[in-house]
mmCIF file of C-alpha atoms in Angstrom:
data_model
loop_
_atom_site.group_PDB
_atom_site.id
_atom_site.type_symbol
_atom_site.label_atom_id
_atom_site.label_comp_id
_atom_site.label_asym_id
_atom_site.label_seq_id
_atom_site.Cartn_x
_atom_site.Cartn_y
_atom_site.Cartn_z
ATOM 1 C CA UNK A 1236 19.242 -1.553 35.865
ATOM 2 C CA UNK A 1237 15.406 -2.949 36.460
ATOM 3 C CA UNK A 1238 13.860 -4.599 33.459
ATOM 4 C CA UNK A 1239 10.696 -1.952 32.876
ATOM 5 C CA UNK A 1240 7.344 -4.963 32.214
ATOM 6 C CA UNK A 1241 6.455 -4.842 28.160
ATOM 7 C CA UNK A 1242 2.608 -4.714 27.481
ATOM 8 C CA UNK A 1243 1.025 -6.513 24.924
ATOM 9 C CA UNK A 1244 -0.402 -3.289 24.582
ATOM 10 C CA UNK A 1245 2.603 -1.325 24.798
ATOM 11 C CA UNK A 1246 5.033 -3.784 22.553
ATOM 12 C CA UNK A 1247 8.013 -2.136 23.305
ATOM 13 C CA UNK A 1248 11.500 -3.295 25.338
ATOM 14 C CA UNK A 1249 13.773 -0.600 26.446
ATOM 15 C CA UNK A 1250 15.892 -2.904 27.091
ATOM 16 C CA UNK A 1251 15.947 -5.419 23.509
ATOM 17 C CA UNK A 1252 15.495 -1.651 22.087
ATOM 18 C CA UNK A 1253 18.964 -1.033 24.293
ATOM 19 C CA UNK A 1254 20.858 -3.994 22.895
ATOM 20 C CA UNK A 1255 22.669 -2.228 19.992
ATOM 21 C CA UNK A 1256 22.776 1.471 21.866
ATOM 22 C CA UNK A 1257 25.739 2.211 20.352
ATOM 23 C CA UNK A 1258 25.187 1.779 16.957
ATOM 24 C CA UNK A 1259 21.933 3.121 16.841
ATOM 25 C CA UNK A 1260 23.353 6.538 18.060
ATOM 26 C CA UNK A 1261 25.432 6.865 15.359
ATOM 27 C CA UNK A 1262 23.048 8.819 13.016
ATOM 28 C CA UNK A 1263 21.639 10.676 15.870
ATOM 29 C CA UNK A 1264 25.193 12.116 16.402
ATOM 30 C CA UNK A 1265 25.209 13.008 13.095
ATOM 31 C CA UNK A 1266 21.601 14.471 12.720
ATOM 32 C CA UNK A 1267 22.452 16.463 16.181
ATOM 33 C CA UNK A 1268 26.073 17.583 14.129
ATOM 34 C CA UNK A 1269 23.652 19.356 11.843
ATOM 35 C CA UNK A 1270 22.055 20.987 14.278
ATOM 36 C CA UNK A 1271 22.888 24.822 15.804
ATOM 37 C CA UNK A 1272 22.743 25.315 19.789
ATOM 38 C CA UNK A 1273 19.889 27.769 21.054
ATOM 39 C CA UNK A 1274 21.098 29.184 24.211
ATOM 40 C CA UNK A 1275 18.248 28.762 26.936
ATOM 41 C CA UNK A 1276 15.756 28.374 24.224
ATOM 42 C CA UNK A 1277 12.793 25.579 23.758
ATOM 43 C CA UNK A 1278 13.233 21.685 21.621
ATOM 44 C CA UNK A 1279 10.913 18.991 21.350
ATOM 45 C CA UNK A 1280 12.076 15.591 20.783
ATOM 46 C CA UNK A 1281 9.441 13.320 19.075
ATOM 47 C CA UNK A 1282 9.912 9.237 19.903
ATOM 48 C CA UNK A 1283 12.150 10.019 23.179
ATOM 49 C CA UNK A 1284 12.201 6.487 23.719
ATOM 50 C CA UNK A 1285 14.298 5.516 27.055
ATOM 51 C CA UNK A 1286 15.416 9.850 26.664
ATOM 52 C CA UNK A 1287 19.149 9.311 26.888
ATOM 53 C CA UNK A 1288 19.838 10.322 23.532
ATOM 54 C CA UNK A 1289 16.902 13.678 24.554
ATOM 55 C CA UNK A 1290 19.186 14.114 27.203
ATOM 56 C CA UNK A 1291 22.355 14.582 25.344
ATOM 57 C CA UNK A 1292 20.342 16.771 22.597
ATOM 58 C CA UNK A 1293 18.899 18.745 25.596
ATOM 59 C CA UNK A 1294 22.845 19.641 27.196
ATOM 60 C CA UNK A 1295 24.266 19.776 24.246
ATOM 61 C CA UNK A 1296 21.622 22.170 22.430
ATOM 62 C CA UNK A 1297 22.296 24.716 25.556
ATOM 63 C CA UNK A 1298 18.464 24.472 26.562
ATOM 64 C CA UNK A 1299 16.304 26.372 28.572
ATOM 65 C CA UNK A 1300 13.628 23.693 28.141
ATOM 66 C CA UNK A 1301 13.572 19.871 26.397
ATOM 67 C CA UNK A 1302 10.559 17.832 25.971
ATOM 68 C CA UNK A 1303 10.404 14.502 24.678
ATOM 69 C CA UNK A 1304 7.018 12.563 23.953
ATOM 70 C CA UNK A 1305 6.764 9.546 23.757
ATOM 71 C CA UNK A 1306 3.996 6.790 22.922
ATOM 72 C CA UNK A 1307 5.326 3.701 24.483
ATOM 73 C CA UNK A 1308 4.223 4.188 28.863
ATOM 74 C CA UNK A 1309 7.434 1.623 29.402
ATOM 75 C CA UNK A 1310 9.887 3.718 27.125
ATOM 76 C CA UNK A 1311 8.757 6.982 29.562
ATOM 77 C CA UNK A 1312 9.056 4.563 32.635
ATOM 78 C CA UNK A 1313 12.723 4.426 32.303
ATOM 79 C CA UNK A 1314 12.947 8.138 30.684
ATOM 80 C CA UNK A 1315 11.397 9.803 33.442
ATOM 81 C CA UNK A 1316 13.431 7.050 36.128
ATOM 82 C CA UNK A 1317 16.625 7.972 34.549
ATOM 83 C CA UNK A 1318 16.579 11.627 34.062
ATOM 84 C CA UNK A 1319 14.117 13.322 35.953
ATOM 85 C CA UNK A 1320 16.417 15.403 38.158
ATOM 86 C CA UNK A 1321 17.974 17.197 34.994
ATOM 87 C CA UNK A 1322 17.211 20.607 34.929
ATOM 88 C CA UNK A 1323 14.919 21.378 32.294
ATOM 89 C CA UNK A 1324 14.015 18.206 31.408
ATOM 90 C CA UNK A 1325 10.688 17.092 30.905
ATOM 91 C CA UNK A 1326 8.805 13.699 29.288
ATOM 92 C CA UNK A 1327 5.368 12.891 28.267
ATOM 93 C CA UNK A 1328 3.088 10.856 26.506
ATOM 94 C CA UNK A 1329 2.081 11.570 23.744
ATOM 95 C CA UNK A 1330 1.240 10.162 20.200
ATOM 96 C CA UNK A 1331 3.176 11.935 17.275
ATOM 97 C CA UNK A 1332 0.258 11.417 13.869
ATOM 98 C CA UNK A 1333 -1.726 14.050 16.543
ATOM 99 C CA UNK A 1334 1.429 16.298 18.426
ATOM 100 C CA UNK A 1335 1.079 19.968 18.193
ATOM 101 C CA UNK A 1336 3.171 22.855 19.495
ATOM 102 C CA UNK A 1337 4.517 26.470 19.588
ATOM 103 C CA UNK A 1338 6.846 29.141 19.576
ATOM 104 C CA UNK A 1339 10.112 25.480 19.454
ATOM 105 C CA UNK A 1340 13.377 26.547 18.457
ATOM 106 C CA UNK A 1341 14.287 22.701 17.694
ATOM 107 C CA UNK A 1342 11.615 20.066 16.131
ATOM 108 C CA UNK A 1343 13.692 17.201 16.948
ATOM 109 C CA UNK A 1344 13.202 13.544 15.302
ATOM 110 C CA UNK A 1345 15.242 10.850 15.447
ATOM 111 C CA UNK A 1346 14.473 7.276 13.607
ATOM 112 C CA UNK A 1347 10.414 7.893 14.619
ATOM 113 C CA UNK A 1348 8.603 9.389 11.862
ATOM 114 C CA UNK A 1349 8.958 6.224 9.975
ATOM 115 C CA UNK A 1350 5.149 4.779 12.409
ATOM 116 C CA UNK A 1351 3.466 8.457 10.533
ATOM 117 C CA UNK A 1352 1.305 8.015 7.018
ATOM 118 C CA UNK A 1353 1.398 11.623 5.694
ATOM 119 C CA UNK A 1354 4.469 12.519 6.108
ATOM 120 C CA UNK A 1355 3.587 15.603 4.449
ATOM 121 C CA UNK A 1356 1.484 16.973 6.322
ATOM 122 C CA UNK A 1357 3.483 16.129 9.266
ATOM 123 C CA UNK A 1358 6.090 18.634 8.043
ATOM 124 C CA UNK A 1359 3.608 21.602 7.750
ATOM 125 C CA UNK A 1360 2.603 20.775 11.409
ATOM 126 C CA UNK A 1361 6.085 20.794 12.216
ATOM 127 C CA UNK A 1362 6.786 23.545 10.821
ATOM 128 C CA UNK A 1363 3.718 25.925 12.614
ATOM 129 C CA UNK A 1364 5.562 24.772 15.776
ATOM 130 C CA UNK A 1365 8.753 26.568 15.163
ATOM 131 C CA UNK A 1366 9.361 29.919 16.120
ATOM 132 C CA UNK A 1367 11.571 31.948 13.701
ATOM 133 C CA UNK A 1368 14.850 31.313 13.156
ATOM 134 C CA UNK A 1369 13.619 27.556 14.581
ATOM 135 C CA UNK A 1370 14.898 24.868 13.430
ATOM 136 C CA UNK A 1371 13.746 21.315 12.339
ATOM 137 C CA UNK A 1372 15.705 18.046 12.502
ATOM 138 C CA UNK A 1373 14.879 14.753 12.231
ATOM 139 C CA UNK A 1374 15.894 10.611 10.370
ATOM 140 C CA UNK A 1375 14.399 7.938 8.777
ATOM 141 C CA UNK A 1376 15.189 4.744 8.150
ATOM 142 C CA UNK A 1377 15.322 4.117 4.633
ATOM 143 C CA UNK A 1378 16.294 0.253 4.650
ATOM 144 C CA UNK A 1379 12.835 -1.357 4.432
ATOM 145 C CA UNK A 1380 13.740 -3.422 0.698
ATOM 146 C CA UNK A 1381 16.364 -5.076 2.912
ATOM 147 C CA UNK A 1382 15.769 -8.856 3.093
ATOM 148 C CA UNK A 1383 15.514 -8.227 7.524
ATOM 149 C CA UNK A 1384 12.381 -6.661 6.708
ATOM 150 C CA UNK A 1385 11.082 -8.124 3.512
ATOM 151 C CA UNK A 1386 11.521 -11.490 5.018
ATOM 152 C CA UNK A 1387 8.874 -9.981 8.246
ATOM 153 C CA UNK A 1388 6.394 -9.594 5.858
ATOM 154 C CA UNK A 1389 7.127 -13.339 3.820
ATOM 155 C CA UNK A 1390 6.298 -14.774 7.259
ATOM 156 C CA UNK A 1391 3.912 -12.732 8.073
ATOM 157 C CA UNK A 1392 1.251 -14.199 5.634
ATOM 158 C CA UNK A 1393 2.209 -17.432 6.472
ATOM 159 C CA UNK A 1394 -0.060 -20.270 8.799
ATOM 160 C CA UNK A 1395 -0.441 -19.926 11.245
ATOM 161 C CA UNK A 1396 0.577 -15.544 11.470
ATOM 162 C CA UNK A 1397 -2.128 -14.659 9.574
ATOM 163 C CA UNK A 1398 -4.996 -16.035 10.850
ATOM 164 C CA UNK A 1399 -3.618 -14.842 14.681
ATOM 165 C CA UNK A 1400 -3.607 -11.966 13.003
ATOM 166 C CA UNK A 1401 -6.899 -11.908 11.171
ATOM 167 C CA UNK A 1402 -5.446 -11.847 7.610
ATOM 168 C CA UNK A 1403 -4.307 -8.014 8.827
ATOM 169 C CA UNK A 1404 -1.074 -8.006 8.408
ATOM 170 C CA UNK A 1405 1.335 -4.684 9.849
ATOM 171 C CA UNK A 1406 2.101 -2.094 7.453
ATOM 172 C CA UNK A 1407 4.905 -2.958 5.636
ATOM 173 C CA UNK A 1408 6.912 1.148 7.061
ATOM 174 C CA UNK A 1409 8.558 1.919 3.903
ATOM 175 C CA UNK A 1410 6.084 2.835 1.740
ATOM 176 C CA UNK A 1411 5.517 5.624 4.122
ATOM 177 C CA UNK A 1412 9.237 7.040 3.803
ATOM 178 C CA UNK A 1413 9.859 9.772 0.924
ATOM 179 C CA UNK A 1414 12.631 10.050 -0.597
ATOM 180 C CA UNK A 1415 15.476 12.109 -0.048
ATOM 181 C CA UNK A 1416 14.913 14.423 -2.932
ATOM 182 C CA UNK A 1417 11.297 14.479 -2.116
ATOM 183 C CA UNK A 1418 12.211 15.987 1.501
ATOM 184 C CA UNK A 1419 14.226 18.633 0.582
ATOM 185 C CA UNK A 1420 11.749 19.558 -1.806
ATOM 186 C CA UNK A 1421 8.591 19.631 0.462
ATOM 187 C CA UNK A 1422 11.230 21.312 2.957
ATOM 188 C CA UNK A 1423 11.879 24.142 0.529
ATOM 189 C CA UNK A 1424 8.111 24.441 -0.193
ATOM 190 C CA UNK A 1425 7.634 24.640 3.368
ATOM 191 C CA UNK A 1426 9.629 27.743 3.539
ATOM 192 C CA UNK A 1427 12.980 26.502 4.852
ATOM 193 C CA UNK A 1428 16.611 29.073 4.155
ATOM 194 C CA UNK A 1429 18.436 26.887 5.020
ATOM 195 C CA UNK A 1430 18.850 23.400 5.228
ATOM 196 C CA UNK A 1431 20.605 19.091 4.228
ATOM 197 C CA UNK A 1432 19.335 16.366 3.644
ATOM 198 C CA UNK A 1433 21.581 13.237 2.497
ATOM 199 C CA UNK A 1434 21.289 9.942 2.253
ATOM 200 C CA UNK A 1435 23.885 7.628 4.020
ATOM 201 C CA UNK A 1436 24.212 3.369 4.469
ATOM 202 C CA UNK A 1437 25.911 3.064 8.281
ATOM 203 C CA UNK A 1438 27.930 -0.113 8.117
ATOM 204 C CA UNK A 1439 27.065 -2.220 11.927
ATOM 205 C CA UNK A 1440 28.881 -5.541 11.528
ATOM 206 C CA UNK A 1441 27.565 -7.303 13.356
ATOM 207 C CA UNK A 1442 28.386 -10.831 15.662
ATOM 208 C CA UNK A 1443 26.554 -12.718 13.843
ATOM 209 C CA UNK A 1444 23.346 -13.230 11.403
ATOM 210 C CA UNK A 1445 21.557 -13.861 14.053
ATOM 211 C CA UNK A 1446 22.477 -10.945 15.271
ATOM 212 C CA UNK A 1447 20.433 -8.924 12.548
ATOM 213 C CA UNK A 1448 17.130 -10.967 14.472
ATOM 214 C CA UNK A 1449 18.112 -9.298 17.668
ATOM 215 C CA UNK A 1450 17.821 -6.317 15.771
ATOM 216 C CA UNK A 1451 14.908 -6.269 14.540
ATOM 217 C CA UNK A 1452 13.564 -7.484 17.575
ATOM 218 C CA UNK A 1453 14.028 -4.104 20.256
ATOM 219 C CA UNK A 1454 11.652 -2.366 16.551
ATOM 220 C CA UNK A 1455 10.393 -3.798 13.509
ATOM 221 C CA UNK A 1456 8.671 -6.462 14.688
ATOM 222 C CA UNK A 1457 6.953 -4.061 17.709
ATOM 223 C CA UNK A 1458 4.153 -4.350 15.594
ATOM 224 C CA UNK A 1459 4.074 -8.520 15.882
ATOM 225 C CA UNK A 1460 4.631 -8.830 19.503
ATOM 226 C CA UNK A 1461 1.936 -5.641 19.562
ATOM 227 C CA UNK A 1462 -1.216 -8.574 18.118
ATOM 228 C CA UNK A 1463 0.234 -12.368 18.858
ATOM 229 C CA UNK A 1464 0.364 -14.074 21.643
ATOM 230 C CA UNK A 1465 3.280 -13.912 23.791
ATOM 231 C CA UNK A 1466 3.625 -17.687 22.908
ATOM 232 C CA UNK A 1467 3.045 -17.416 18.839
ATOM 233 C CA UNK A 1468 5.586 -14.518 18.979
ATOM 234 C CA UNK A 1469 7.975 -16.607 20.020
ATOM 235 C CA UNK A 1470 7.133 -18.884 17.408
ATOM 236 C CA UNK A 1471 7.214 -15.819 14.422
ATOM 237 C CA UNK A 1472 9.972 -15.117 15.473
ATOM 238 C CA UNK A 1473 11.868 -18.446 15.335
ATOM 239 C CA UNK A 1474 10.520 -18.866 12.080
ATOM 240 C CA UNK A 1475 11.320 -15.737 10.795
ATOM 241 C CA UNK A 1476 14.987 -17.228 12.290
ATOM 242 C CA UNK A 1477 14.885 -19.536 9.685
ATOM 243 C CA UNK A 1478 14.124 -17.342 6.340
ATOM 244 C CA UNK A 1479 16.130 -15.441 7.830
ATOM 245 C CA UNK A 1480 18.948 -17.989 7.646
ATOM 246 C CA UNK A 1481 18.034 -19.572 4.292
ATOM 247 C CA UNK A 1482 18.559 -16.025 2.600
ATOM 248 C CA UNK A 1483 21.193 -14.795 4.276
ATOM 249 C CA UNK A 1484 23.686 -17.212 5.629
ATOM 250 C CA UNK A 1485 25.033 -18.403 8.996
ATOM 251 C CA UNK A 1486 28.024 -15.741 8.923
ATOM 252 C CA UNK A 1487 30.128 -14.874 11.341
ATOM 253 C CA UNK A 1488 30.566 -12.239 11.401
ATOM 254 C CA UNK A 1489 27.632 -10.405 9.486
ATOM 255 C CA UNK A 1490 27.638 -6.699 7.756
ATOM 256 C CA UNK A 1491 24.482 -5.179 8.113
ATOM 257 C CA UNK A 1492 24.359 -1.866 5.919
ATOM 258 C CA UNK A 1493 21.433 0.252 6.995
ATOM 259 C CA UNK A 1494 20.011 2.929 4.730
ATOM 260 C CA UNK A 1495 19.312 6.431 6.729
ATOM 261 C CA UNK A 1496 17.901 10.245 5.556
ATOM 262 C CA UNK A 1497 18.591 12.553 7.612
ATOM 263 C CA UNK A 1498 17.184 16.063 7.337
ATOM 264 C CA UNK A 1499 17.840 19.495 8.797
ATOM 265 C CA UNK A 1500 16.092 22.660 7.766
ATOM 266 C CA UNK A 1501 16.114 26.863 9.128
ATOM 267 C CA UNK A 1502 13.680 28.452 8.955
ATOM 268 C CA UNK A 1503 13.133 32.519 8.842
#
């Protein structure tokens, strides 16, 4: 498969992201299992990435038309190249923070909403995009208190990284992810007639502690890749690896418990 060049503006590397494809697909499969197929319906996948899971969504939900939306040109290039011939499936460049839709039977977002700040207004916009009896389904990571996330922020505050970032460290996205009970309350207030909200811990047996570094390289560290020079980003990763070993030890294998919140609702 041809590699997609990652630009400093983009930061997302499809190959790096898919290194743990099976582990990342587990919560997608669980979220999709909550959804009801809509034969001949219309769906959107917000934050579609490489499009592999969007294709499964399109097929399993029996949709006539599904659009995958992503802000990464590198991811979309992979998605379009791999799935352009699938009838009814298309991909578009877009930003979840400003996305608007209408008359959709399913609005789906797998591990993407954590990049958006205001989930109250975000869910309201997603709700207004639904047709009668429409479904809203999303999954967000809730693992921000794990050392794998905390250490990245700590390292960013060290010299020379804090200087290169002009004192502006990428935000801790965990501050925007809400509690399961608050998501349930918001869905109720938005008019959900049925809903499922649950927290789940996905246990991943990785080969070693070093594999945690490879995991976060595909997601958490993308803002650092975007804002640091290639040379400084490499130094950042090595310092992060050193600190992670200090905190977690050099363990083989390493059990990585990853918390996620899964939400599904159907509206009148």
